[in-house]
């Protein structure tokens, strides 16, 4: 509940991936609507699928922390509680991102040693493998140390989920030279450079991300990461719009566009978040995946499948295990 | 000098626009190379064109402030001096952006009442008219008050150069609600909202810029604005790359691409910085336009023409005149 898509669409996504992977899905939300949706798909509760009735909904516009505190019976909060109680292995939501982050922090808590959880977004690249941008919105004001942790979590994700053997990490900046950037990137550069466990390759600029895939993981504060993600998205949809305008001007270009249809469809698939399995929230005690607010059945399917892969890779434990010990334990 | 393009290419751009608009161009740089370039174009000095011999060059990688201080005989510093001495009306450079900003600050100084100069970038939009994003890189760490001044300067630019009658301004943010964003945007929102002289429409997100043109002017700190600009650029070039990959897969799509060639060319023209006349540095005492480092003759031409339009619109005076008086002048 709480996302932009109707319950039926979301349930269909869950049913499709549940059947395909034999994953048990617990749908958190309005029981009646979920049951109706399941029935239409020829499913009942009690087999692979079950319902967690939640009378409250947190909408996309609500202030996150307050919504989470004031709506304990929302699908968001109840869903996260079942994860904390280990009745489920993962939580997937197409709802209010800020509320998912706040809810996960309050309900699951942080992994010990991680000061701030962060959202990782997989991005398509021309060379092929996805690139991981972290953080894309969980933290709007960051210290350099937070970025260091984002780098470590991103690298663990790339190792465990994308099977990168020695993932490289770069810092999102406005120039490649070390001297470029603002106070935060300057401090983060030094920290990243000083960490022997990271393959830090330096600064990268936003225009390189899709075309050259300069690193496996790119770190930034959540404000800048979110702007970067949406600006890339805007560039992509802008070109598509301009091209449509230009095509309309002659018969030849219209015919050309018709012939190119398979290429445009393939492009759409390559670029779509619907195929990318949602954006994991890393650094909390449990697998939490944030699906796009406008997720259709396909997007929900891939997001749940992404969550399954995180569970099978034991990602939460891997991230906990990747934190260098800070406590002084001489003689203990 | 100092940009990525050869002298000959830059001189050609100057000669072309000089002839077209009857603008006198003073080329700052290596006299011998400029003279050779002029001769090849059938021009000599002393008519529309003249040379300011500068033995030093500031390269793209040099730390801006130091370079400006240590190279008083560079084309960048000498060029700016001729502007201060009013021997020319405007200064255009495809060189090191940071050095142009530092040089302009040191040589020309700020307009009284403007705490920080800012770079404005014109962006193409689907609805048609360009949108102006300010700041795209002059200031990497900003206070909210700086953003307020960027808004005022952007609006003056839109009024004088794009003939917008009552330009609207928006704040670049990661969500539309007022509560979204980081500390800087939160503070800037309040300042922008409180200013009666601005048509402030609230927050806008980066993915809206090209498609919906949500405002005439969008403000952000220079770090975020630069990331946004380059990410849009990256989205655009990424799509182009993905599309090329997809087209290669069949004969039909290749033929389609061939037929669509005019549409692709029109798209390229629409999106190209080469047609946009460079990025003005606003807030310094004089017309300064920063051209793309990889500017070819066409890009230099449009940048010089943009500078001409600023001069004719008396933009520097207009910006100075738009600053509300702060001094207490009762009885004076």
XYZ file of C-alpha atoms in Angstrom:
664
model
C 0.000 0.000 0.000
C 0.998 3.620 -0.270
C 2.706 3.399 -3.666
C 1.278 4.861 -6.852
C 0.083 1.564 -8.374
C -3.184 -0.261 -7.590
C -3.082 -3.223 -5.207
C -4.016 -5.599 -7.997
C -0.956 -4.683 -10.040
C 1.369 -5.145 -7.062
C -0.198 -8.468 -6.072
C 0.205 -9.702 -9.635
C 3.935 -8.936 -9.453
C 4.214 -10.883 -6.202
C 2.256 -13.827 -7.534
C 4.321 -14.017 -10.715
C 7.682 -14.108 -8.976
C 6.316 -16.303 -6.148
C 5.241 -18.942 -8.657
C 8.412 -18.672 -10.716
C 10.885 -18.952 -7.828
C 8.650 -20.717 -5.325
C 9.003 -17.830 -2.906
C 6.417 -17.437 -0.166
C 4.980 -13.943 -0.317
C 3.251 -12.203 2.554
C 1.219 -9.298 1.181
C 0.932 -6.469 3.725
C -2.082 -4.204 3.185
C -5.834 -4.102 2.919
C -6.829 -7.772 3.329
C -9.995 -7.513 1.310
C -8.369 -5.914 -1.699
C -5.437 -8.304 -1.622
C -7.729 -11.326 -1.342
C -9.794 -10.142 -4.297
C -6.640 -9.614 -6.327
C -5.349 -13.081 -5.426
C -8.671 -14.710 -6.314
C -8.665 -13.075 -9.738
C -5.239 -14.563 -10.338
C -6.559 -18.013 -9.351
C -4.711 -18.036 -6.031
C -5.820 -18.366 -2.423
C -4.009 -17.680 0.815
C -2.329 -20.466 2.730
C -0.216 -21.872 -0.090
C 2.652 -19.708 -1.356
C 0.749 -16.556 -0.578
C -0.543 -15.029 2.603
C -1.930 -11.727 3.829
C -0.932 -9.408 6.662
C -3.954 -7.200 7.179
C -2.945 -3.576 7.726
C -5.653 -0.972 8.158
C -3.357 2.058 7.819
C -1.529 3.466 4.806
C 1.440 5.853 4.718
C 1.092 8.013 1.628
C 3.913 9.271 -0.592
C 3.633 12.831 0.713
C 3.672 12.208 4.462
C 6.666 13.384 6.509
C 8.559 10.100 7.017
C 9.456 10.008 10.706
C 6.092 11.239 11.926
C 4.184 8.896 9.625
C 6.138 5.906 10.890
C 5.562 6.868 14.542
C 1.896 7.670 14.123
C 0.889 4.732 11.949
C 2.019 1.506 13.638
C -0.690 -0.410 11.771
C 0.448 0.694 8.316
C 1.604 -1.916 5.807
C 5.016 -0.270 5.947
C 5.534 -0.532 9.714
C 3.811 -3.913 10.129
C 5.723 -5.340 7.204
C 9.028 -4.242 8.701
C 8.020 -5.733 12.072
C 7.462 -9.148 10.545
C 10.982 -8.863 9.173
C 12.406 -7.982 12.580
C 10.494 -10.929 14.088
C 12.053 -13.127 11.398
C 8.675 -14.244 10.131
C 9.879 -13.135 6.703
C 13.370 -12.876 5.186
C 12.997 -9.602 3.341
C 10.788 -6.546 2.977
C 9.987 -4.919 -0.388
C 8.089 -1.645 -0.719
C 7.054 0.677 -3.562
C 5.933 3.235 -0.950
C 7.287 6.467 0.527
C 11.095 6.094 0.370
C 11.783 8.334 3.346
C 9.263 6.391 5.423
C 10.848 3.075 4.448
C 14.241 4.404 5.546
C 12.863 5.842 8.807
C 10.786 2.709 9.459
C 13.716 0.387 8.811
C 15.953 2.411 11.129
C 13.392 2.435 13.934
C 12.263 -1.157 13.503
C 15.343 -3.071 12.395
C 18.102 -0.756 13.534
C 21.502 -0.202 11.962
C 24.139 -2.839 11.413
C 26.724 -2.341 14.135
C 29.489 -0.053 12.893
C 27.461 1.490 10.058
C 26.629 5.078 10.997
C 23.996 5.563 8.258
C 22.092 3.189 6.014
C 22.122 4.105 2.319
C 20.162 3.356 -0.833
C 22.022 1.754 -3.708
C 20.771 2.184 -7.271
C 21.874 -0.111 -10.096
C 22.424 1.769 -13.362
C 22.736 0.379 -16.891
C 26.021 0.993 -18.701
C 27.168 0.757 -22.302
C 30.025 -1.647 -21.524
C 27.413 -4.029 -20.088
C 27.389 -4.753 -16.364
C 25.333 -2.508 -14.109
C 27.103 0.137 -12.066
C 26.063 0.808 -8.472
C 25.474 4.371 -7.265
C 25.206 4.755 -3.466
C 23.622 6.780 -1.723
C 20.694 7.935 -3.863
C 18.524 9.473 -1.192
C 18.626 8.045 2.324
C 20.929 10.791 3.645
C 20.624 14.379 2.521
C 23.413 15.778 4.706
C 26.503 13.616 5.032
C 29.929 13.572 6.640
C 32.905 12.185 4.768
C 32.920 9.107 7.002
C 29.427 8.215 5.844
C 30.679 8.099 2.283
C 33.445 5.733 3.329
C 30.809 3.361 4.700
C 28.704 3.718 1.574
C 31.777 2.644 -0.393
C 32.298 -0.431 1.789
C 28.647 -1.457 1.575
C 28.538 -0.862 -2.173
C 31.607 -2.996 -2.658
C 30.188 -5.822 -0.568
C 27.013 -5.635 -2.643
C 29.005 -5.734 -5.905
C 31.023 -8.714 -4.649
C 28.096 -10.744 -3.388
C 25.370 -9.837 -5.879
C 27.217 -8.996 -9.070
C 30.088 -11.395 -8.450
C 32.697 -8.734 -9.052
C 35.969 -10.147 -7.750
C 37.727 -6.946 -6.729
C 35.200 -4.144 -7.217
C 36.487 -0.633 -7.799
C 34.972 2.417 -6.173
C 34.965 6.053 -7.318
C 33.774 9.334 -5.839
C 31.119 11.314 -7.735
C 32.589 14.774 -8.279
C 32.625 17.770 -10.625
C 36.113 17.118 -11.961
C 38.629 14.319 -12.050
C 41.498 16.055 -10.272
C 41.778 15.456 -6.528
C 41.548 19.209 -5.854
C 38.094 19.443 -7.453
C 34.821 19.465 -5.556
C 33.353 20.764 -2.330
C 34.405 20.358 1.293
C 32.622 17.033 1.603
C 34.188 15.429 -1.464
C 37.603 16.768 -0.532
C 37.403 15.097 2.900
C 35.816 11.936 1.477
C 38.572 11.637 -1.135
C 41.226 11.511 1.585
C 39.324 8.900 3.604
C 38.635 6.703 0.581
C 42.232 6.974 -0.550
C 43.540 6.017 2.888
C 41.467 2.830 3.161
C 43.639 -0.118 2.135
C 40.651 -2.419 1.715
C 39.164 -0.343 -1.092
C 40.205 -0.219 -4.744
C 39.607 3.524 -4.906
C 40.142 4.931 -8.392
C 39.497 8.622 -7.617
C 36.908 11.117 -8.807
C 34.504 10.496 -11.671
C 32.055 12.857 -13.344
C 28.357 12.230 -13.871
C 28.496 12.228 -17.674
C 30.828 9.220 -17.665
C 28.541 6.858 -15.726
C 26.488 5.262 -18.501
C 29.001 5.554 -21.311
C 32.257 4.343 -19.800
C 31.263 2.646 -16.528
C 34.292 4.167 -14.787
C 33.940 1.993 -11.640
C 31.845 -0.819 -10.166
C 30.607 1.435 -7.375
C 30.237 5.227 -7.243
C 29.661 6.965 -3.922
C 28.069 10.305 -3.160
C 25.939 11.895 -0.502
C 22.257 11.036 -0.862
C 21.216 14.482 -2.072
C 23.751 14.596 -4.893
C 23.219 10.916 -5.746
C 19.490 11.463 -6.049
C 19.959 14.539 -8.263
C 22.413 12.589 -10.421
C 20.050 9.629 -10.794
C 17.067 11.776 -11.715
C 19.099 13.995 -14.050
C 20.309 10.938 -15.964
C 16.695 9.758 -16.112
C 15.699 13.230 -17.345
C 18.399 13.202 -20.011
C 17.187 9.818 -21.212
C 13.511 10.765 -21.351
C 14.379 14.182 -22.785
C 16.214 12.650 -25.753
C 13.319 10.307 -26.364
C 10.932 13.257 -26.415
C 13.134 15.377 -28.706
C 13.559 12.444 -31.054
C 9.786 11.918 -31.270
C 9.395 15.599 -32.189
C 12.085 15.330 -34.856
C 10.673 12.103 -36.328
C 7.247 13.628 -36.962
C 8.654 16.117 -39.451
C 8.848 13.839 -42.510
C 7.494 10.585 -43.938
C 10.983 9.129 -44.318
C 11.886 9.657 -40.675
C 8.521 8.206 -39.620
C 9.151 5.103 -41.685
C 12.646 4.936 -40.229
C 11.235 5.081 -36.709
C 8.856 2.245 -37.578
C 11.724 0.075 -38.799
C 13.713 0.953 -35.708
C 10.966 -0.145 -33.355
C 12.775 -3.298 -32.145
C 15.830 -1.166 -31.342
C 13.703 1.302 -29.363
C 12.061 -1.549 -27.425
C 15.434 -3.041 -26.614
C 16.635 0.395 -25.510
C 13.623 0.791 -23.245
C 14.263 -2.602 -21.674
C 17.956 -1.872 -21.176
C 17.276 1.414 -19.444
C 14.202 0.482 -17.446
C 14.239 0.387 -13.654
C 11.558 -2.287 -14.098
C 14.276 -4.789 -14.990
C 16.692 -3.720 -12.268
C 15.141 -5.244 -9.162
C 14.580 -2.160 -7.048
C 17.066 -0.276 -4.922
C 18.367 -2.024 -1.795
C 18.557 -0.120 1.470
C 21.919 -1.211 2.855
C 23.164 -0.909 6.426
C 20.023 -1.907 8.341
C 19.532 -5.251 10.074
C 17.583 -7.019 7.372
C 17.018 -7.149 3.634
C 14.961 -4.130 2.583
C 14.378 -3.275 -1.080
C 12.785 -0.043 -2.249
C 10.834 -0.431 -5.476
C 9.953 2.532 -7.689
C 6.774 4.344 -6.584
C 5.250 3.745 -10.001
C 6.190 0.049 -9.986
C 4.015 -2.187 -12.128
C 3.806 -5.969 -11.695
C 7.069 -6.512 -13.570
C 8.975 -4.000 -11.421
C 7.618 -5.562 -8.221
C 8.601 -8.995 -9.498
C 12.189 -8.022 -10.153
C 12.385 -6.142 -6.833
C 11.251 -9.231 -4.930
C 13.684 -11.318 -6.914
C 16.457 -8.870 -6.013
C 15.513 -9.268 -2.356
C 15.635 -13.060 -2.733
C 19.148 -12.835 -4.154
C 20.256 -10.655 -1.236
C 18.813 -13.172 1.227
C 20.502 -16.104 -0.497
C 23.816 -14.232 -0.582
C 23.377 -13.484 3.156
C 24.114 -9.848 2.288
C 23.229 -8.399 5.699
C 25.753 -10.694 7.407
C 28.348 -9.955 4.726
C 27.990 -6.226 5.284
C 28.227 -6.696 9.054
C 31.339 -8.814 8.497
C 32.970 -6.229 6.234
C 33.133 -3.561 8.945
C 36.671 -3.276 10.292
C 36.649 -3.736 14.064
C 37.083 -0.479 15.882
C 37.049 -1.623 19.496
C 40.339 -2.061 21.237
C 40.498 -5.763 22.060
C 44.069 -6.275 23.235
C 44.223 -9.222 25.602
C 40.562 -10.031 25.260
C 44.667 29.690 -25.497
C 44.359 26.997 -22.850
C 41.230 25.307 -24.210
C 41.227 21.912 -25.887
C 40.868 23.187 -29.461
C 43.658 24.446 -31.751
C 44.132 28.193 -32.176
C 43.107 28.014 -35.811
C 39.679 26.580 -34.943
C 39.052 29.261 -32.316
C 40.196 32.075 -34.601
C 37.887 30.789 -37.314
C 34.950 31.032 -34.903
C 35.884 34.598 -34.058
C 36.331 35.596 -37.687
C 32.999 34.095 -38.704
C 30.947 35.906 -36.081
C 33.030 39.068 -36.452
C 32.212 39.242 -40.168
C 28.543 38.314 -39.663
C 27.778 40.828 -36.921
C 30.545 43.337 -37.627
C 31.995 42.800 -34.171
C 35.601 43.789 -33.530
C 37.448 40.797 -32.110
C 40.676 41.023 -30.134
C 42.313 37.599 -30.099
C 44.357 37.045 -26.919
C 47.115 34.472 -27.270
C 50.216 33.536 -29.217
C 50.515 36.357 -31.779
C 52.311 34.292 -34.368
C 49.765 31.477 -34.375
C 46.832 33.863 -34.406
C 48.328 35.860 -37.265
C 48.900 32.708 -39.299
C 45.340 31.598 -38.640
C 43.976 34.999 -39.663
C 46.027 35.030 -42.836
C 44.719 31.613 -43.858
C 41.209 32.982 -43.488
C 42.098 35.926 -45.718
C 42.145 38.422 -42.863
C 44.738 40.765 -41.467
C 44.950 42.672 -38.216
C 43.851 46.265 -37.980
C 40.412 45.908 -39.559
C 37.776 44.007 -37.528
C 40.416 41.820 -35.983
C 43.354 42.472 -33.743
C 45.796 40.531 -31.597
C 46.763 40.796 -27.937
C 50.044 38.908 -27.702
C 50.164 36.717 -24.568
C 53.225 34.568 -23.980
C 51.680 32.507 -21.143
C 48.955 29.869 -21.161
C 46.848 28.590 -18.254
C 46.087 24.942 -18.878
C 42.858 23.115 -18.049
C 44.421 21.248 -15.115
C 46.071 24.125 -13.256
C 44.752 25.114 -9.820
C 42.739 28.254 -10.703
C 43.737 30.841 -8.111
C 47.430 30.075 -8.244
C 47.468 29.974 -12.038
C 45.822 33.397 -12.223
C 48.267 34.890 -9.729
C 51.348 33.333 -11.250
C 50.573 33.947 -14.910
C 49.800 37.644 -15.394
C 50.811 37.355 -19.047
C 48.416 34.563 -19.855
C 45.681 35.114 -22.454
C 43.160 34.619 -19.646
C 44.504 37.327 -17.315
C 45.502 39.786 -20.055
C 42.165 39.330 -21.766
C 40.289 40.091 -18.575
C 42.479 43.162 -18.001
C 41.560 44.630 -21.357
C 37.934 44.214 -20.280
C 38.553 46.005 -16.991
C 40.329 48.776 -18.878
C 37.263 48.991 -21.131
C 39.323 48.390 -24.234
C 36.841 45.593 -25.004
C 33.194 45.104 -24.039
C 33.253 41.395 -23.237
C 35.576 38.474 -22.582
C 34.958 34.965 -23.980
C 37.061 31.948 -23.017
C 37.042 28.205 -23.734
C 39.752 27.765 -21.094
C 39.951 26.535 -17.490
C 36.551 27.442 -15.968
C 37.858 27.801 -12.422
C 40.619 30.098 -13.656
C 38.141 32.254 -15.580
C 36.046 32.605 -12.414
C 39.076 33.362 -10.236
C 40.539 35.705 -12.840
C 37.267 37.578 -13.279
C 36.886 37.974 -9.520
C 40.429 39.274 -9.078
C 40.493 41.472 -12.174
C 36.937 42.761 -12.545
C 35.592 42.281 -9.023
C 32.042 41.494 -7.987
C 29.012 43.627 -8.694
C 28.219 45.497 -5.497
C 25.723 43.506 -3.420
C 26.380 40.167 -5.125
C 28.259 37.938 -2.675
C 29.266 35.348 -5.277
C 29.328 35.281 -9.068
C 27.685 32.239 -10.671
C 27.696 30.424 -13.983
C 24.411 30.132 -15.822
C 23.830 27.278 -18.277
C 21.078 27.402 -20.893
C 19.394 24.007 -21.365
C 17.167 22.843 -24.216
C 13.604 21.846 -23.313
C 10.835 19.940 -25.060
C 8.306 22.776 -24.725
C 10.752 24.972 -26.662
C 12.440 27.888 -24.917
C 15.718 27.280 -23.132
C 15.706 26.953 -19.362
C 18.465 28.556 -17.298
C 20.246 26.578 -14.583
C 22.392 28.664 -12.197
C 24.997 27.962 -10.632
C 26.662 25.171 -12.595
C 30.104 25.311 -11.065
C 31.456 28.644 -9.842
C 30.655 27.898 -6.165
C 31.062 24.446 -4.692
C 30.005 25.336 -1.132
C 27.131 27.752 -0.827
C 24.968 29.484 1.742
C 21.242 29.881 1.194
C 21.716 33.593 0.571
C 23.975 32.852 -2.387
C 21.153 30.891 -3.980
C 18.838 33.851 -3.525
C 21.285 35.989 -5.485
C 21.644 33.310 -8.157
C 17.851 33.451 -8.522
C 17.862 37.230 -8.933
C 20.677 37.152 -11.482
C 19.048 34.284 -13.388
C 15.787 36.171 -13.556
C 17.473 39.324 -14.799
C 19.204 37.249 -17.466
C 15.903 35.628 -18.514
C 14.215 39.032 -18.693
C 16.924 40.786 -20.645
C 18.218 38.003 -22.880
C 15.252 35.669 -23.350
C 12.635 38.398 -23.146
C 10.631 36.534 -20.527
C 8.180 39.065 -19.086
C 7.823 37.663 -15.565
C 10.299 34.790 -15.279
C 9.603 32.051 -12.752
C 12.289 30.536 -10.574
C 12.449 27.096 -8.935
C 14.818 25.388 -6.527
C 16.549 22.184 -7.667
C 15.709 19.551 -5.067
C 15.115 15.831 -4.552
C 11.365 16.126 -4.060
C 8.637 18.644 -4.687
C 7.396 19.050 -1.123
C 8.855 21.938 0.849
C 10.106 19.545 3.550
C 12.336 17.657 1.072
C 16.019 18.244 0.652
C 19.090 19.065 2.686
C 19.865 21.894 5.088
C 20.890 24.219 2.278
C 17.754 23.741 0.178
C 15.560 24.022 3.248
C 17.076 27.399 4.136
C 17.123 28.530 0.500
C 13.446 27.617 0.074
C 12.480 29.980 2.895
C 14.572 32.836 1.507
C 13.257 32.401 -2.027
C 9.685 32.177 -0.785
C 10.061 35.328 1.293
C 11.350 37.459 -1.580
C 8.422 39.424 -3.020
C 10.313 40.286 -6.184
C 10.635 36.653 -7.265
C 7.986 34.425 -8.871
C 9.159 31.421 -6.871
C 7.278 28.246 -7.781
C 8.918 25.880 -5.262
C 11.051 22.761 -5.639
C 11.600 20.922 -8.910
C 13.343 17.643 -9.583
C 16.119 17.035 -12.093
C 14.146 14.638 -14.300
C 11.588 17.350 -15.098
C 14.009 19.888 -16.544
C 14.123 18.904 -20.227
C 10.659 17.375 -20.506
C 8.392 19.857 -18.784
C 10.479 23.033 -18.405
C 9.041 23.604 -14.919
C 10.437 27.158 -14.601
C 12.383 29.787 -16.533
C 15.243 29.669 -14.039
C 16.360 26.851 -11.717
C 18.800 27.586 -8.897
C 21.161 25.268 -7.079
C 24.586 25.382 -5.512
C 27.381 25.071 -8.048
C 28.355 21.534 -7.081
C 24.846 20.132 -7.447
C 24.163 22.209 -10.565
C 27.312 20.904 -12.197
C 26.447 17.281 -11.319
C 22.929 17.831 -12.674
C 24.179 19.336 -15.932
C 26.692 16.571 -16.549
C 24.264 13.814 -15.540
C 21.711 15.104 -18.059
C 24.504 15.186 -20.646
C 25.420 11.618 -19.639
C 21.823 10.458 -19.955
C 21.638 11.978 -23.418
C 24.899 10.480 -24.664
C 24.104 7.178 -22.927
C 20.838 6.789 -24.820
C 22.587 7.579 -28.061
C 25.156 4.885 -27.339
C 22.590 2.262 -26.314
C 20.554 3.038 -29.406
C 23.580 2.566 -31.659
C 24.188 -0.844 -30.066
C 20.550 -1.834 -30.556
C 20.439 -0.641 -34.172
C 23.373 -2.815 -35.224
C 21.453 -6.013 -34.466
C 19.391 -6.212 -37.674
C 19.248 -4.981 -41.256
C 15.798 -3.476 -40.734
C 16.859 -1.367 -37.772
C 19.976 -0.244 -39.683
C 17.850 0.863 -42.592
C 15.509 2.569 -40.134
C 18.442 4.458 -38.625
C 19.516 5.556 -42.091
C 16.049 6.936 -42.836
C 16.002 8.641 -39.467
C 19.280 10.459 -40.093
C 17.702 13.909 -40.495
C 15.866 13.408 -37.188
C 19.107 12.436 -35.440
C 20.888 15.477 -36.893
C 18.100 17.749 -35.738
C 18.264 16.127 -32.299
C 22.004 16.724 -32.142
C 21.552 20.375 -33.078
C 18.759 20.846 -30.533
C 20.823 19.407 -27.715
C 24.224 20.797 -28.622
C 25.998 23.302 -26.430
C 27.530 24.526 -29.688
C 24.283 26.303 -30.496
C 23.730 27.723 -27.018
C 26.258 30.537 -26.898
C 28.362 29.486 -23.931
C 27.652 29.904 -20.247
C 27.707 33.462 -18.871
C 29.497 34.177 -15.614
C 27.086 36.509 -13.848
C 27.812 38.792 -10.921
C 31.196 40.173 -11.946
C 31.816 43.672 -13.263
C 31.811 42.901 -16.955
C 30.462 40.507 -19.554
C 32.304 37.188 -19.271
C 31.202 34.103 -21.192
C 32.640 30.655 -20.607
C 32.669 28.511 -23.731
C 32.966 24.724 -23.604
C 36.563 23.488 -23.341
C 36.118 21.469 -26.529
C 34.573 24.400 -28.402
C 34.945 24.299 -32.155
C 34.568 27.362 -34.419
C 30.765 27.165 -34.294
C 30.690 27.029 -30.468
C 33.075 29.987 -30.216
C 30.937 31.906 -32.684
C 27.742 31.429 -30.684
C 29.554 32.183 -27.414
C 30.847 35.497 -28.809
C 27.380 36.244 -30.136
C 25.942 35.503 -26.675
C 28.444 37.967 -25.203
C 27.406 40.570 -27.789
C 23.758 40.158 -26.781
C 24.660 40.616 -23.108
C 26.577 43.786 -23.941
C 23.726 45.179 -26.017
C 21.240 44.357 -23.250
C 23.565 46.119 -20.753
C 23.230 42.997 -18.605
C 25.912 43.935 -16.071
C 24.147 47.217 -15.304
C 20.782 45.435 -15.166
C 22.089 42.940 -12.617
C 23.621 45.762 -10.571
C 20.270 47.564 -10.744
C 18.303 44.505 -9.632
C 20.004 44.286 -6.240
C 17.730 45.644 -3.528
C 19.515 48.343 -1.564
C 20.662 47.114 1.805
C 22.315 50.215 3.218
C 20.349 52.336 5.611
C 20.087 55.672 3.847
C 17.591 57.590 5.925
C 18.254 61.259 5.573
C 21.132 60.782 3.158
